[in-house]
Structures are given as structure tokens and as C-alpha cells.
PDB file of C-alpha atoms in Angstrom:
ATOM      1  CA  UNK O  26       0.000   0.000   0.000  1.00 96.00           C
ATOM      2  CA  UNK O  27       1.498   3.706  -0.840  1.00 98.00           C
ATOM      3  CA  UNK O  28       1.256   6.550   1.730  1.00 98.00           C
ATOM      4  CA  UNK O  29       2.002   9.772   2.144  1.00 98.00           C
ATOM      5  CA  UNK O  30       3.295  11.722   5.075  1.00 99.00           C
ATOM      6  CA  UNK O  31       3.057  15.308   5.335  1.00 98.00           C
ATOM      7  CA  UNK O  32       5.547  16.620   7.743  1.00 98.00           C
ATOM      8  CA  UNK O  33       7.881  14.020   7.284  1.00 98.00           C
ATOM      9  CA  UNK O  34      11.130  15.426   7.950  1.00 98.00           C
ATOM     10  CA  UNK O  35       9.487  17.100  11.329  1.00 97.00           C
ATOM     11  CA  UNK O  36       8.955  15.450  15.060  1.00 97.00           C
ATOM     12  CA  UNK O  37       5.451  13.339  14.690  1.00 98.00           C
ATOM     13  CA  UNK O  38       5.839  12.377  10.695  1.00 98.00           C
ATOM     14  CA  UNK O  39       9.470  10.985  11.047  1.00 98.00           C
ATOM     15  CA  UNK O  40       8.425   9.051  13.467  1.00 98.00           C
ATOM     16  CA  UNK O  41       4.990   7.576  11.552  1.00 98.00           C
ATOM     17  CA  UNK O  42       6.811   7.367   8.324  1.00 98.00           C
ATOM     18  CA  UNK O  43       9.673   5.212  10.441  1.00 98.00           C
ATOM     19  CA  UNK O  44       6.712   2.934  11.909  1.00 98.00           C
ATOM     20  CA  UNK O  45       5.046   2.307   8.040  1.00 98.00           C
ATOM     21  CA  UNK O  46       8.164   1.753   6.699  1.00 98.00           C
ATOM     22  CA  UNK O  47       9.284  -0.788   9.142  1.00 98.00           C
ATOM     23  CA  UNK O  48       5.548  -2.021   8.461  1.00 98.00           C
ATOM     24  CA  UNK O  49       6.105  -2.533   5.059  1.00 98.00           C
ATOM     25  CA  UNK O  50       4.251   0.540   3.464  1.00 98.00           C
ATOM     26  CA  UNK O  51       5.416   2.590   0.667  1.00 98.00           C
ATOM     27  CA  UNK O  52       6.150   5.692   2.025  1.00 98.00           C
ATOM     28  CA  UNK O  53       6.468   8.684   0.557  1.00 98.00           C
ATOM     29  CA  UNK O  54       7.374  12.002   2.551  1.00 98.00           C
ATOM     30  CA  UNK O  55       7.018  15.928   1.804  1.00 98.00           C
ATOM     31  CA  UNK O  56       8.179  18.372   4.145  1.00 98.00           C
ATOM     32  CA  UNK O  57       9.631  22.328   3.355  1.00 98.00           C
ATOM     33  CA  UNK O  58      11.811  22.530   6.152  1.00 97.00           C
ATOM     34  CA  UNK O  59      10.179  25.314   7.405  1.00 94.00           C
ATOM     35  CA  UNK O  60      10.235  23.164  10.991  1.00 92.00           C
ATOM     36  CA  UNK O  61      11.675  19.802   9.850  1.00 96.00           C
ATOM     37  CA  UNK O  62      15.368  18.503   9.711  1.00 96.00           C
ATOM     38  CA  UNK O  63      16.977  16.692   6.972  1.00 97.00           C
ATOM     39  CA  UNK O  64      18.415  14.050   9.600  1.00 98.00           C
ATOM     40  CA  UNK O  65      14.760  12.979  10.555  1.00 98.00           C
ATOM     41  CA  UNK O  66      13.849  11.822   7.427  1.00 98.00           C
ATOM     42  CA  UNK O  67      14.263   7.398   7.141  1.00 98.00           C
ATOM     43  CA  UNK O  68      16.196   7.129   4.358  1.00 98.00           C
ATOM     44  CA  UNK O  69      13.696   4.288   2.550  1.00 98.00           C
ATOM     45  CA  UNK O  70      11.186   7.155   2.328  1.00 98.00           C
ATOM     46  CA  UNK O  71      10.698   8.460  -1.056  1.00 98.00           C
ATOM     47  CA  UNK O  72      10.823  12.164  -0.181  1.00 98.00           C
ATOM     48  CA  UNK O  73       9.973  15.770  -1.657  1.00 98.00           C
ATOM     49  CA  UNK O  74      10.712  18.567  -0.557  1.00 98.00           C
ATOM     50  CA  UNK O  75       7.749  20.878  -1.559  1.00 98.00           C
ATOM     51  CA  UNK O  76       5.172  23.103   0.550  1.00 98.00           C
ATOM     52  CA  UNK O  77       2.004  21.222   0.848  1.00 98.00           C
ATOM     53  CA  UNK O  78      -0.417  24.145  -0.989  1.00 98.00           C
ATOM     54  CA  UNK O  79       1.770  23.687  -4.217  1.00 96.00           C
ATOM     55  CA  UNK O  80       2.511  20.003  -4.584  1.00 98.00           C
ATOM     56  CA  UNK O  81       0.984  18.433  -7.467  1.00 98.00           C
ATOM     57  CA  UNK O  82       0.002  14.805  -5.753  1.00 98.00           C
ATOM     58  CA  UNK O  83      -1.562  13.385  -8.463  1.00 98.00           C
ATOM     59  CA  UNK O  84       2.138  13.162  -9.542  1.00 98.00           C
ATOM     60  CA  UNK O  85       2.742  10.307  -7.242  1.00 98.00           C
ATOM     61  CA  UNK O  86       0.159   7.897  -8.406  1.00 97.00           C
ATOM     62  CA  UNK O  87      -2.524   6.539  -6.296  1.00 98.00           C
ATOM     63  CA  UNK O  88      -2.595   7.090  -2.761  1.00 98.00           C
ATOM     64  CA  UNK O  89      -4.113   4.245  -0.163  1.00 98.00           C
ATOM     65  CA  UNK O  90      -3.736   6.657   2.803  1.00 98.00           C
ATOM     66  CA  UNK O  91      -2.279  10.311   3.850  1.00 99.00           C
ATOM     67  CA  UNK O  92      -0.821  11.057   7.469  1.00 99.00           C
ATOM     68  CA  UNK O  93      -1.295  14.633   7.573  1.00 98.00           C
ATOM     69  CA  UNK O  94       1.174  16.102  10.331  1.00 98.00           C
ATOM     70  CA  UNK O  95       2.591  19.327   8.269  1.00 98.00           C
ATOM     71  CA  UNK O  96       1.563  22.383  10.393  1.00 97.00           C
ATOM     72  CA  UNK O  97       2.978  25.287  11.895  1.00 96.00           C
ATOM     73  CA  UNK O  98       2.778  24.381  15.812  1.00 91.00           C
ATOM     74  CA  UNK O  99       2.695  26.114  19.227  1.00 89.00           C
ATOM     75  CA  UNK O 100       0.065  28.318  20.532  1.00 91.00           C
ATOM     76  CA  UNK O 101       2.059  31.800  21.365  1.00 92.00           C
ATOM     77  CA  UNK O 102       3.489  31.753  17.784  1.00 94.00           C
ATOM     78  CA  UNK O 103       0.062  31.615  16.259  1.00 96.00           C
ATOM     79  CA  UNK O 104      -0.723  34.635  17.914  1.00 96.00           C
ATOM     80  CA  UNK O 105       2.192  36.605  16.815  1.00 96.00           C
ATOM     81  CA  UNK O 106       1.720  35.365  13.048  1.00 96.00           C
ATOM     82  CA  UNK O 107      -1.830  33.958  12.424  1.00 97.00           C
ATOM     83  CA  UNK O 108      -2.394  35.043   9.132  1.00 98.00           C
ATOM     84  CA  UNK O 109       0.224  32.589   7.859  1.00 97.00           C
ATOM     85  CA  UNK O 110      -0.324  29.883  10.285  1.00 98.00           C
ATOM     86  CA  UNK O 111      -3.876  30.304   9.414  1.00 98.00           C
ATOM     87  CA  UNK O 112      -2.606  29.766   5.639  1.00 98.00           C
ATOM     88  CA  UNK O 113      -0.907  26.588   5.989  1.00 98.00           C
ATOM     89  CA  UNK O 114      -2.962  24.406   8.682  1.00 98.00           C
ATOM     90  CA  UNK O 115      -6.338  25.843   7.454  1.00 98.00           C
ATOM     91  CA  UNK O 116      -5.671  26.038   3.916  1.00 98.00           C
ATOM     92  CA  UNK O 117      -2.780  23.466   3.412  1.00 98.00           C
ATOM     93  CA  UNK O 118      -5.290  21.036   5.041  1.00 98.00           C
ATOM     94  CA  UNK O 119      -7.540  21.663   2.489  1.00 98.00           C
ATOM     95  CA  UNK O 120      -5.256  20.721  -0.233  1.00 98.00           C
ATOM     96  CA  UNK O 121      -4.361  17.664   1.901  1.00 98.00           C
ATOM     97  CA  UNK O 122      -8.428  16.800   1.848  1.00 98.00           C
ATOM     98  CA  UNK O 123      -8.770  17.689  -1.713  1.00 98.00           C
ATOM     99  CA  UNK O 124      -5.802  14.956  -2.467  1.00 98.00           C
ATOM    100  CA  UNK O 125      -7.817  12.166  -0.137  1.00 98.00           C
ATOM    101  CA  UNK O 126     -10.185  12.609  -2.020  1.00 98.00           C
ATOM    102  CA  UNK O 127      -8.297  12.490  -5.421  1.00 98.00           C
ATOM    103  CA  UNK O 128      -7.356   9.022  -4.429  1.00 98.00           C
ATOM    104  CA  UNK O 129     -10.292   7.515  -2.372  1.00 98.00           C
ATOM    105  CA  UNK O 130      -7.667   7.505   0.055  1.00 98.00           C
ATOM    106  CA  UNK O 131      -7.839   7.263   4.297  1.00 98.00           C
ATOM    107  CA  UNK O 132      -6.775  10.244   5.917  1.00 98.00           C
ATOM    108  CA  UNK O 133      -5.265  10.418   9.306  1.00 98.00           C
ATOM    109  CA  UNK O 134      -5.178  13.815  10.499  1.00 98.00           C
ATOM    110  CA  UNK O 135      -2.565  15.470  13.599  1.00 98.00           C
ATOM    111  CA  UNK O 136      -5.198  17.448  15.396  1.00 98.00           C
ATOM    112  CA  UNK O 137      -4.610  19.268  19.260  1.00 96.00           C
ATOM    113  CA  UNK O 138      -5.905  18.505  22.658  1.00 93.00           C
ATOM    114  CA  UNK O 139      -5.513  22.472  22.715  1.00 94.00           C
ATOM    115  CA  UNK O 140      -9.531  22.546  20.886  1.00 95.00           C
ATOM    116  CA  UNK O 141     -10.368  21.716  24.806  1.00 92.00           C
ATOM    117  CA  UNK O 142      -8.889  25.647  25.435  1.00 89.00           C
ATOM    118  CA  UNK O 143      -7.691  26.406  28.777  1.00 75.00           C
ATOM    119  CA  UNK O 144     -10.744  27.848  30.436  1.00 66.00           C
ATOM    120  CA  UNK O 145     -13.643  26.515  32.036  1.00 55.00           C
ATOM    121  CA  UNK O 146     -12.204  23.133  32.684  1.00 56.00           C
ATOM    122  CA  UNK O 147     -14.348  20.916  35.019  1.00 58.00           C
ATOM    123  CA  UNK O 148     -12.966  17.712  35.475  1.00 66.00           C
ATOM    124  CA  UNK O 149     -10.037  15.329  34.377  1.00 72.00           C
ATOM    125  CA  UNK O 150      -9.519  13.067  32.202  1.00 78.00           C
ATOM    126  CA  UNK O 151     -10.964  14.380  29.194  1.00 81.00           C
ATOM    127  CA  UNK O 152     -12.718  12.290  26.560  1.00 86.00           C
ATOM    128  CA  UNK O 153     -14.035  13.531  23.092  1.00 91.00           C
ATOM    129  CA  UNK O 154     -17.351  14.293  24.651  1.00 89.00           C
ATOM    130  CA  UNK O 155     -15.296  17.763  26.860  1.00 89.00           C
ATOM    131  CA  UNK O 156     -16.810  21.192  25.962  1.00 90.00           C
ATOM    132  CA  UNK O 157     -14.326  22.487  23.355  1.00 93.00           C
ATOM    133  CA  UNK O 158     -12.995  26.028  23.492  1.00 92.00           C
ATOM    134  CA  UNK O 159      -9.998  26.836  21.849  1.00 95.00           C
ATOM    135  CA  UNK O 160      -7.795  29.865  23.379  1.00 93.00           C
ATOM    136  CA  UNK O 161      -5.748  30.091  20.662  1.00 96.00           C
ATOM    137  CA  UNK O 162      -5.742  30.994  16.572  1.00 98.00           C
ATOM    138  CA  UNK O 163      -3.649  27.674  16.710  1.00 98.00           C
ATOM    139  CA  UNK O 164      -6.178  25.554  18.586  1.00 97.00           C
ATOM    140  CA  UNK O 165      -9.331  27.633  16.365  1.00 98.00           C
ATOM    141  CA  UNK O 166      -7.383  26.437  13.355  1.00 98.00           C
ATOM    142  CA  UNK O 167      -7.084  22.755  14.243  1.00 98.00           C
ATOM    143  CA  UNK O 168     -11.096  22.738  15.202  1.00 98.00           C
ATOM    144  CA  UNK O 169     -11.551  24.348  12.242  1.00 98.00           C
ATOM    145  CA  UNK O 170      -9.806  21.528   9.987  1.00 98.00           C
ATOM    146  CA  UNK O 171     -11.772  19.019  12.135  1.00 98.00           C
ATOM    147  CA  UNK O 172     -15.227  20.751  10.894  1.00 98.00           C
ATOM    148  CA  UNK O 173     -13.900  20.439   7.392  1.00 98.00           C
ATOM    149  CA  UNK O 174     -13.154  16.801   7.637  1.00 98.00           C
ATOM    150  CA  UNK O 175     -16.609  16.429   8.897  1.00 98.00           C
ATOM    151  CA  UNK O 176     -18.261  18.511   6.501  1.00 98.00           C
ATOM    152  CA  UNK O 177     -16.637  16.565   3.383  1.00 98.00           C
ATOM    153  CA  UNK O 178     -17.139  13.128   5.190  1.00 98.00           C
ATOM    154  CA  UNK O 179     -20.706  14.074   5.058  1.00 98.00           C
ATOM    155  CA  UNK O 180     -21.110  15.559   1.852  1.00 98.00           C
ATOM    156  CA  UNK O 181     -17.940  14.142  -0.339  1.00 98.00           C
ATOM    157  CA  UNK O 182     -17.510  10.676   1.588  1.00 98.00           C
ATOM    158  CA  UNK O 183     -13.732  11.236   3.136  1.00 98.00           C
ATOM    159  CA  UNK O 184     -12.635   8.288   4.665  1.00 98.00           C
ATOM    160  CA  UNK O 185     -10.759  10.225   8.135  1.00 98.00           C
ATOM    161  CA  UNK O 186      -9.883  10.190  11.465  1.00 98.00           C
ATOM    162  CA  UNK O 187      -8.520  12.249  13.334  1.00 98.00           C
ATOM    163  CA  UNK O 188      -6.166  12.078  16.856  1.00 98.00           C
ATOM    164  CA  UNK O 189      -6.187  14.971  19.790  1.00 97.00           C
ATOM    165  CA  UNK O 190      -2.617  15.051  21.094  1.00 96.00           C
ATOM    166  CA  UNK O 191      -1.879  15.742  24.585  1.00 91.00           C
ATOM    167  CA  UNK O 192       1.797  17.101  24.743  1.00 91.00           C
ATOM    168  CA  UNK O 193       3.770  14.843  22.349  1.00 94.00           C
ATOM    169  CA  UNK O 194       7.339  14.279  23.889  1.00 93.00           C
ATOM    170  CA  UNK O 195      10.317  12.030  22.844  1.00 93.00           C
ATOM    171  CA  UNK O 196      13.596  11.289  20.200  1.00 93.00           C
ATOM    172  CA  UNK O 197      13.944  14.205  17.866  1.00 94.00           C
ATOM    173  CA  UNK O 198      11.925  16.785  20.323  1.00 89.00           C
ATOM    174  CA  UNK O 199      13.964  19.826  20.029  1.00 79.00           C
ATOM    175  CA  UNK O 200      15.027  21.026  23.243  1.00 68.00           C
ATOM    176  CA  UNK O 201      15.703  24.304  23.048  1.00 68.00           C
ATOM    177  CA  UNK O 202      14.163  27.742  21.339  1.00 64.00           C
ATOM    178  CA  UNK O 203      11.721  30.348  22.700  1.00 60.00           C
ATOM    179  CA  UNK O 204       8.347  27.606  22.092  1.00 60.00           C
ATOM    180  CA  UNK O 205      10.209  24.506  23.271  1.00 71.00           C
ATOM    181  CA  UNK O 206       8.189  22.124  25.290  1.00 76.00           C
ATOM    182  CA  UNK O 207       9.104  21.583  28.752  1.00 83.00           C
ATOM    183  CA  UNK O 208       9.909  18.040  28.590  1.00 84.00           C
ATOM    184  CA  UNK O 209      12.612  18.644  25.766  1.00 80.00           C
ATOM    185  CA  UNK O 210      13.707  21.951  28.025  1.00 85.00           C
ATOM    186  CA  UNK O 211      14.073  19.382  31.194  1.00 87.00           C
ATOM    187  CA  UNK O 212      16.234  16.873  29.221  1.00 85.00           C
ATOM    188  CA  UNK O 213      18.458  19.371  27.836  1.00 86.00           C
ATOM    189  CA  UNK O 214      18.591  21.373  31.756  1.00 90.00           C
ATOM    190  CA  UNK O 215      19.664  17.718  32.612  1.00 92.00           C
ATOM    191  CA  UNK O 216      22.019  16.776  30.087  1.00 91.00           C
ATOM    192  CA  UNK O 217      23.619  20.346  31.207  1.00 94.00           C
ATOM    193  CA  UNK O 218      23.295  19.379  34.108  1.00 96.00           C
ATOM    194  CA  UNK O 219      21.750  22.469  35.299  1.00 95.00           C
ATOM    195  CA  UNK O 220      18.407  23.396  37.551  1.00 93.00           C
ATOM    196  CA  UNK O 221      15.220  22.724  35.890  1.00 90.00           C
ATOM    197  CA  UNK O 222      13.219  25.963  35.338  1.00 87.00           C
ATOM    198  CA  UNK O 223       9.711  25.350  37.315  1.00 87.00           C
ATOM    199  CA  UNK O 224       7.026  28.173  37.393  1.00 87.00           C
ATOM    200  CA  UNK O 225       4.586  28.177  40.175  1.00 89.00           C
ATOM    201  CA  UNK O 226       5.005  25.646  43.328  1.00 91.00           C
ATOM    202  CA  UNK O 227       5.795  22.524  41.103  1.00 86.00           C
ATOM    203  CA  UNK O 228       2.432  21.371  41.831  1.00 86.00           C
ATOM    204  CA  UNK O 229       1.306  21.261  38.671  1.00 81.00           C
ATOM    205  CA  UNK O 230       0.291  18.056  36.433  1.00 80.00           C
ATOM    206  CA  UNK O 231       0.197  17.827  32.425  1.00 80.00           C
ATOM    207  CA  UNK O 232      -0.509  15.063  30.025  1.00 84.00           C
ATOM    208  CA  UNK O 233       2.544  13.769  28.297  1.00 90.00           C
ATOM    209  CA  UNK O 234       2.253  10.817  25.413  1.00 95.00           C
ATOM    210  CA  UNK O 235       5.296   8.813  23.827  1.00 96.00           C
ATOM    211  CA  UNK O 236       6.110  10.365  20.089  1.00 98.00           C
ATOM    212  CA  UNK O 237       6.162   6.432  19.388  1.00 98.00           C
ATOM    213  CA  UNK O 238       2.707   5.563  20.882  1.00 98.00           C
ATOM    214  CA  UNK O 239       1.540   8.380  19.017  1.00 98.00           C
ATOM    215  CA  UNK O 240       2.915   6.722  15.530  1.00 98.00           C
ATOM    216  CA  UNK O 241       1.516   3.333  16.616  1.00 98.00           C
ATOM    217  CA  UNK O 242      -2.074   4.994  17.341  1.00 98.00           C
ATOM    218  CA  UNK O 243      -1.650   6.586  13.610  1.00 98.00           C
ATOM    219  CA  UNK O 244      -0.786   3.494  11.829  1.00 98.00           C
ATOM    220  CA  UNK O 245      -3.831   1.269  14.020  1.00 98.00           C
ATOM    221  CA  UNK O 246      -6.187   4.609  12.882  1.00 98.00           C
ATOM    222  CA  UNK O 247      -5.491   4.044   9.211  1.00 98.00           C
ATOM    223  CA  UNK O 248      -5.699   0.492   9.624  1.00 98.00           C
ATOM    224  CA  UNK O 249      -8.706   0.442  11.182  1.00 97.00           C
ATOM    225  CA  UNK O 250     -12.365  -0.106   9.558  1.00 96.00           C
ATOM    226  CA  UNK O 251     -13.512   2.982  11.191  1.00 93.00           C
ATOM    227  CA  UNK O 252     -13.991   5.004   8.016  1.00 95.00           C
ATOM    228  CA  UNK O 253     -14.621   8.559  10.304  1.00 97.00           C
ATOM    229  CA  UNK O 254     -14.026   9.791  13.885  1.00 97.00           C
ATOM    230  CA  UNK O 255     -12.798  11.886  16.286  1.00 98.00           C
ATOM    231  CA  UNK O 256     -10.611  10.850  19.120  1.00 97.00           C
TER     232      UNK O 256
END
């Protein structure tokens, strides 16, 4: 079977195109290095580099499934430059939909526990049933993309699921930069050996899931007869 993986070279799509590869896919990868490295990328993945709103993917032949990852992440960047990130996860996801489509093909989509928001929480854990309120033009985005999948589910018969992350963490994290997250900051302070920076009285408790768990969820979404969802 031939897939594609959008994001490839970056943290989450290395790691799924690294799983289907080892699973025997054909993988293909696209990333424009706008976030990704060159050293993430498996070298049995047949890769382009290409922004995802210009690629021609009929170009690769037919397509059994799509791992969309490609975004531009973080919440406090999205603030400071939402017009563009609103351009490439809104609008590249779009493309990314059209080319599912194209191909009759499964699309997992890399969506955000941030669509919960921050306010108004009432209990813990979460499940996909929590009032959603995104804080963010990031998290807005990524419930936005979520409609869309919906919407051409409904109307256009997208096969899709899509996965709310909780704070990804693992291999290939980068660990430092004004938007790194804190487990990446932690093993870098420690590595430094050096005082981890905590805020508040240390009291505080996050969600934190395995990059690889996260790659083995993607690959058991696409292979899955669930042909729509939200988790």
C-alpha cells in the first residue's frame, strides 16, 4: 500500500513514516523545512521537498492513505503570526483533503488537545465528549480543519480520522528555542546538568504521550475499519 506523510522530515511524521516503513508501506514524505530537519527523514522514504499548498500529488500515483502532520505548531506563535499559520494548517489542510479525495484515500489527520482551550475546565480526564474552546488561533485552526473533515465526510464521503494530542514528547523533540516544550527543556537542563526551570510551586500536572505511541495509534487509525471519527 502507498502513503504519504506530510511533515515528514518534522517530530510526529518521522516518526509515523519510520513505523510504516518498518511495516512494510510505501512511504512517501514531503516536508519544506520550514520546521523539519533533513536528519529525521528514514532514508527508505521516497521524499519531496515541496510546501504542501503547491505540490501536485496526483504526480505520485494513487494514494491508499495520507498522514497529515505538516503544520505550523505552538500556541504563542500563532498569535504573533496567524495570518500565515492560518494559511498553511487551514488552507494546506484543504489541499491535503482535496488529495484524499483524489485518491479515495484514508486520511489520518494530527489534530490538538488544545480545541479543549484552557478555560472553564471541570474535570479530568478528558474524553471527546469535553466542551471544546480553543484559546488560541492555533487551537481555532485545528477545530476548524476538524469541521472540514466532517463537513466533506458528510457531503464528499472522506474516509478520516482524526487524533487529539496531549503534549507529544520524545527522540527528535527539540530542546531548546523560545516555544520549546518543557519536557525537551528538562532533558536538555539535565544533560547540562543544570536546575530545571519550574514556574509556580511545582504542583502542577500535564498530560505527556510517547512520540512512538503516538505513531503506533496513527498506523492502528489508518488500519482500522472505522472510516470517520474523532478521538
Amino acid at each position: 500500500m502507498n502513503i504519504l506523510v506530510t511533515g515528514a522530515a518534522g517530530f510526529v511524521g518521522s516518526h509515523i513514516a519510520d513505523l510504516a516503513i518498518e511495516e512494510g508501506y510505501k512511504v512517501y514524505g514531503i516536508d519544506n523545512f520550514s520546521t523539519g530537519r533533513k536528519e529525521n527523514i528514514n532514508p527508505k522514504c521516497d521524499f519531496i521537498e515541496s510546501d504542501i499548498r503547491d505540490f501536485d500529488y496526483a504526480s505520485l500515483g494513487k494514494l491508499d492513505g495520507i498522514f497529515h502532520t505538516a503544520a505550523l505548531a505552538r500556541i504563542q506563535p500563532s498569535w504573533v503570526s496567524p495570518i500565515s499559520y492560518e494559511s498553511v494548517n487551514v488552507s494546506g489542510t484543504l489541499c491535503i483533503i482535496r488529495a484524499a479525495l483524489d485518491n479515495d484515500a484514508k486520511l489520518v489527520f494530527s489534530s490538538s488537545s488544545s480545541v479543549y482551550g484552557v478555560k472553564g475546565r471541570l474535570s479530568a480526564p478528558m474524553d471527546e465528549k469535553y466542551p471544546l474552546n480553543p484559546s488560541s488561533p492555533y487551537a481555532l485552526q485545528k477545530l476548524f480543519c476538524e469541521n472540514y473533515l466532517e463537513l466533506f465526510h458528510d457531503v464528499k464521503g472522506l474516509k478520516y480520522v482524526a487524533l487529539r494530542y496531549f503534549n507529544v514528547y520524545g527522540p527528535r523533540q527539540k530542546p531548546n528555542g523560545a516555544y520549546a516544550a518543557v519536557v525537551g527543556i528538562f532533558l536538555d537542563q539535565y544533560k547540562k546538568n543544570t536546575n530545571f526551570t519550574i514556574y509556580g510551586n511545582g504542583l502542577q500536572r500535564r498530560d505527556f504521550t510517547f512520540v512512538k505511541d503516538v505513531a503506533r495509534a496513527n498506523l492502528l487509525a489508518f488500519e482500522s475499519d472505522k472510516e470517520e471519527g474523532i478521538y
